[in-house]
């Protein structure tokens, strides 16, 4: 995971009158809503309530603040995934909670907003190395967590014995992130829920 600590040389001097963590959260929200290119410096100044000088002194520039915001989003997304996978009495129940959670997050205004990781991958990953590394980290971490859950489900006898947990985890990543994109177009939520049921049914005993 990339280091998101604000450099020490930016922390020296008189004490700051703002909470950097709160500023990064506010920046994350505006980048999530408008995208990187769609977010202007005035947008960030309004959202963070910082002056131009304070923002540059603390975070370097728009790109530096964006990377911190993306890191924050990734940490939050992986924490939620861990919680959902651990929520069931069985590995399969945790997987079901995870899939249901993804479907729920594609509904309404949140669904229209989509996933910051997916949007950033489409917008920047092809030509921004720092962004590309973070996106790759997220998908690899997501896939590893799902593979472990699937291995547990297989040991519990819930997953087909001939199913590969690693390959199936990759399939789930593609399915879940693709679902976020498809649902942005306004497809019916029942179709998403039916797709989840069909996928689980095809993998379980």
GROMACS .gro file of C-alpha atoms in nm:
model
  205
    1UNK     CA    1   0.000   0.000   0.000
    2UNK     CA    2   0.147   0.341  -0.093
    3UNK     CA    3   0.263   0.559   0.196
    4UNK     CA    4   0.002   0.831   0.256
    5UNK     CA    5   0.181   1.011   0.540
    6UNK     CA    6   0.214   1.383   0.483
    7UNK     CA    7   0.589   1.460   0.454
    8UNK     CA    8   0.751   1.590   0.771
    9UNK     CA    9   0.881   1.900   0.599
   10UNK     CA   10   0.521   2.003   0.538
   11UNK     CA   11   0.436   1.947   0.902
   12UNK     CA   12   0.700   2.182   1.042
   13UNK     CA   13   0.628   2.544   1.121
   14UNK     CA   14   0.339   2.683   1.318
   15UNK     CA   15   0.063   2.438   1.414
   16UNK     CA   16  -0.206   2.393   1.153
   17UNK     CA   17  -0.553   2.523   1.226
   18UNK     CA   18  -0.722   2.236   1.045
   19UNK     CA   19  -0.742   1.858   1.066
   20UNK     CA   20  -0.565   1.704   0.761
   21UNK     CA   21  -0.772   1.386   0.794
   22UNK     CA   22  -1.093   1.584   0.768
   23UNK     CA   23  -0.961   1.778   0.470
   24UNK     CA   24  -0.873   1.454   0.288
   25UNK     CA   25  -1.224   1.321   0.357
   26UNK     CA   26  -1.381   1.634   0.211
   27UNK     CA   27  -1.154   1.618  -0.091
   28UNK     CA   28  -1.238   1.250  -0.140
   29UNK     CA   29  -1.607   1.331  -0.150
   30UNK     CA   30  -1.570   1.600  -0.415
   31UNK     CA   31  -1.334   1.390  -0.631
   32UNK     CA   32  -1.574   1.096  -0.596
   33UNK     CA   33  -1.864   1.308  -0.716
   34UNK     CA   34  -1.694   1.496  -1.000
   35UNK     CA   35  -1.390   1.292  -1.097
   36UNK     CA   36  -1.031   1.414  -1.109
   37UNK     CA   37  -1.051   1.624  -1.423
   38UNK     CA   38  -1.397   1.750  -1.333
   39UNK     CA   39  -1.279   1.884  -0.997
   40UNK     CA   40  -1.127   2.230  -1.020
   41UNK     CA   41  -0.903   2.401  -0.767
   42UNK     CA   42  -1.188   2.636  -0.669
   43UNK     CA   43  -1.404   2.327  -0.608
   44UNK     CA   44  -1.140   2.190  -0.372
   45UNK     CA   45  -1.094   2.522  -0.193
   46UNK     CA   46  -1.468   2.546  -0.138
   47UNK     CA   47  -1.501   2.184  -0.022
   48UNK     CA   48  -1.199   2.191   0.210
   49UNK     CA   49  -1.245   2.553   0.323
   50UNK     CA   50  -0.874   2.612   0.280
   51UNK     CA   51  -0.693   2.894   0.110
   52UNK     CA   52  -0.487   2.816  -0.197
   53UNK     CA   53  -0.168   2.868   0.001
   54UNK     CA   54  -0.275   2.642   0.287
   55UNK     CA   55  -0.379   2.365   0.051
   56UNK     CA   56  -0.050   2.376  -0.140
   57UNK     CA   57   0.156   2.396   0.179
   58UNK     CA   58  -0.017   2.093   0.331
   59UNK     CA   59  -0.071   1.869   0.031
   60UNK     CA   60   0.155   1.994  -0.248
   61UNK     CA   61  -0.098   2.025  -0.528
   62UNK     CA   62  -0.426   1.889  -0.661
   63UNK     CA   63  -0.266   1.561  -0.768
   64UNK     CA   64  -0.105   1.505  -0.429
   65UNK     CA   65  -0.434   1.565  -0.251
   66UNK     CA   66  -0.611   1.335  -0.495
   67UNK     CA   67  -0.370   1.050  -0.422
   68UNK     CA   68  -0.434   1.087  -0.050
   69UNK     CA   69  -0.809   1.092  -0.116
   70UNK     CA   70  -0.784   0.779  -0.332
   71UNK     CA   71  -0.579   0.603  -0.065
   72UNK     CA   72  -0.846   0.690   0.191
   73UNK     CA   73  -1.121   0.551  -0.031
   74UNK     CA   74  -0.927   0.227  -0.082
   75UNK     CA   75  -0.868   0.180   0.290
   76UNK     CA   76  -1.237   0.234   0.362
   77UNK     CA   77  -1.349   0.000   0.083
   78UNK     CA   78  -1.121  -0.282   0.199
   79UNK     CA   79  -1.229  -0.236   0.561
   80UNK     CA   80  -1.593  -0.267   0.454
   81UNK     CA   81  -1.510  -0.578   0.251
   82UNK     CA   82  -1.336  -0.735   0.552
   83UNK     CA   83  -1.636  -0.659   0.773
   84UNK     CA   84  -1.885  -0.805   0.527
   85UNK     CA   85  -1.686  -1.122   0.465
   86UNK     CA   86  -1.651  -1.176   0.841
   87UNK     CA   87  -2.016  -1.107   0.917
   88UNK     CA   88  -2.163  -1.453   0.853
   89UNK     CA   89  -2.149  -1.769   1.057
   90UNK     CA   90  -2.010  -1.943   0.747
   91UNK     CA   91  -1.778  -1.828   0.472
   92UNK     CA   92  -2.058  -1.857   0.218
   93UNK     CA   93  -2.285  -1.639   0.432
   94UNK     CA   94  -2.013  -1.374   0.446
   95UNK     CA   95  -1.971  -1.388   0.071
   96UNK     CA   96  -2.345  -1.349   0.027
   97UNK     CA   97  -2.342  -1.043   0.254
   98UNK     CA   98  -2.058  -0.897   0.049
   99UNK     CA   99  -2.240  -0.950  -0.281
  100UNK     CA  100  -2.567  -0.816  -0.140
  101UNK     CA  101  -2.380  -0.511  -0.012
  102UNK     CA  102  -2.240  -0.439  -0.357
  103UNK     CA  103  -2.587  -0.463  -0.505
  104UNK     CA  104  -2.729  -0.231  -0.238
  105UNK     CA  105  -2.457   0.026  -0.309
  106UNK     CA  106  -2.558   0.037  -0.675
  107UNK     CA  107  -2.906   0.167  -0.587
  108UNK     CA  108  -3.024   0.528  -0.586
  109UNK     CA  109  -2.795   0.830  -0.571
  110UNK     CA  110  -2.504   0.621  -0.445
  111UNK     CA  111  -2.535   0.396  -0.748
  112UNK     CA  112  -2.529   0.692  -0.984
  113UNK     CA  113  -2.216   0.815  -0.810
  114UNK     CA  114  -2.049   0.481  -0.870
  115UNK     CA  115  -1.710   0.363  -0.746
  116UNK     CA  116  -1.420   0.605  -0.718
  117UNK     CA  117  -1.169   0.328  -0.794
  118UNK     CA  118  -1.345   0.221  -1.114
  119UNK     CA  119  -1.398   0.580  -1.229
  120UNK     CA  120  -1.033   0.662  -1.159
  121UNK     CA  121  -0.914   0.350  -1.339
  122UNK     CA  122  -1.104   0.458  -1.649
  123UNK     CA  123  -0.995   0.821  -1.626
  124UNK     CA  124  -0.632   0.812  -1.516
  125UNK     CA  125  -0.477   0.466  -1.473
  126UNK     CA  126  -0.357   0.433  -1.832
  127UNK     CA  127  -0.128   0.738  -1.808
  128UNK     CA  128  -0.073   0.802  -1.436
  129UNK     CA  129   0.172   0.559  -1.275
  130UNK     CA  130   0.093   0.656  -0.916
  131UNK     CA  131  -0.278   0.607  -0.976
  132UNK     CA  132  -0.220   0.283  -1.164
  133UNK     CA  133  -0.023   0.137  -0.870
  134UNK     CA  134  -0.302   0.221  -0.630
  135UNK     CA  135  -0.573   0.074  -0.852
  136UNK     CA  136  -0.370  -0.246  -0.898
  137UNK     CA  137  -0.320  -0.268  -0.521
  138UNK     CA  138  -0.692  -0.236  -0.459
  139UNK     CA  139  -0.797  -0.503  -0.706
  140UNK     CA  140  -0.523  -0.741  -0.590
  141UNK     CA  141  -0.621  -0.691  -0.226
  142UNK     CA  142  -0.989  -0.739  -0.304
  143UNK     CA  143  -0.918  -1.052  -0.504
  144UNK     CA  144  -0.698  -1.200  -0.228
  145UNK     CA  145  -0.969  -1.146   0.033
  146UNK     CA  146  -1.234  -1.308  -0.184
  147UNK     CA  147  -1.003  -1.601  -0.265
  148UNK     CA  148  -0.949  -1.669   0.106
  149UNK     CA  149  -1.323  -1.658   0.170
  150UNK     CA  150  -1.385  -1.896  -0.119
  151UNK     CA  151  -1.118  -2.135   0.009
  152UNK     CA  152  -1.293  -2.140   0.347
  153UNK     CA  153  -1.627  -2.199   0.175
  154UNK     CA  154  -1.476  -2.490  -0.015
  155UNK     CA  155  -1.342  -2.642   0.307
  156UNK     CA  156  -1.688  -2.607   0.459
  157UNK     CA  157  -1.832  -2.796   0.162
  158UNK     CA  158  -2.033  -2.503   0.027
  159UNK     CA  159  -1.824  -2.431  -0.284
  160UNK     CA  160  -1.797  -2.681  -0.567
  161UNK     CA  161  -1.486  -2.896  -0.522
  162UNK     CA  162  -1.371  -2.840  -0.880
  163UNK     CA  163  -1.403  -2.462  -0.854
  164UNK     CA  164  -1.075  -2.270  -0.830
  165UNK     CA  165  -1.095  -2.015  -0.545
  166UNK     CA  166  -0.836  -1.794  -0.715
  167UNK     CA  167  -1.005  -1.796  -1.056
  168UNK     CA  168  -1.346  -1.753  -0.894
  169UNK     CA  169  -1.220  -1.458  -0.691
  170UNK     CA  170  -1.103  -1.290  -1.013
  171UNK     CA  171  -1.445  -1.359  -1.164
  172UNK     CA  172  -1.613  -1.197  -0.863
  173UNK     CA  173  -1.395  -0.885  -0.886
  174UNK     CA  174  -1.484  -0.847  -1.254
  175UNK     CA  175  -1.851  -0.910  -1.179
  176UNK     CA  176  -1.880  -0.675  -0.883
  177UNK     CA  177  -1.690  -0.383  -1.034
  178UNK     CA  178  -1.863  -0.433  -1.367
  179UNK     CA  179  -2.193  -0.427  -1.183
  180UNK     CA  180  -2.111  -0.082  -1.047
  181UNK     CA  181  -2.065   0.043  -1.403
  182UNK     CA  182  -2.376  -0.121  -1.549
  183UNK     CA  183  -2.599   0.003  -1.268
  184UNK     CA  184  -2.487   0.362  -1.331
  185UNK     CA  185  -2.691   0.341  -1.651
  186UNK     CA  186  -3.005   0.284  -1.448
  187UNK     CA  187  -3.062  -0.087  -1.510
  188UNK     CA  188  -3.324  -0.247  -1.286
  189UNK     CA  189  -3.200  -0.349  -0.938
  190UNK     CA  190  -3.389  -0.679  -0.959
  191UNK     CA  191  -3.166  -0.778  -1.252
  192UNK     CA  192  -2.858  -0.722  -1.036
  193UNK     CA  193  -3.001  -0.930  -0.752
  194UNK     CA  194  -3.098  -1.206  -0.993
  195UNK     CA  195  -2.746  -1.203  -1.138
  196UNK     CA  196  -2.597  -1.242  -0.790
  197UNK     CA  197  -2.828  -1.537  -0.714
  198UNK     CA  198  -2.742  -1.701  -1.046
  199UNK     CA  199  -2.369  -1.658  -0.985
  200UNK     CA  200  -2.385  -1.801  -0.633
  201UNK     CA  201  -2.601  -2.089  -0.751
  202UNK     CA  202  -2.349  -2.179  -1.022
  203UNK     CA  203  -2.066  -2.199  -0.770
  204UNK     CA  204  -2.224  -2.375  -0.474
  205UNK     CA  205  -2.318  -2.732  -0.399
   0.00000   0.00000   0.00000
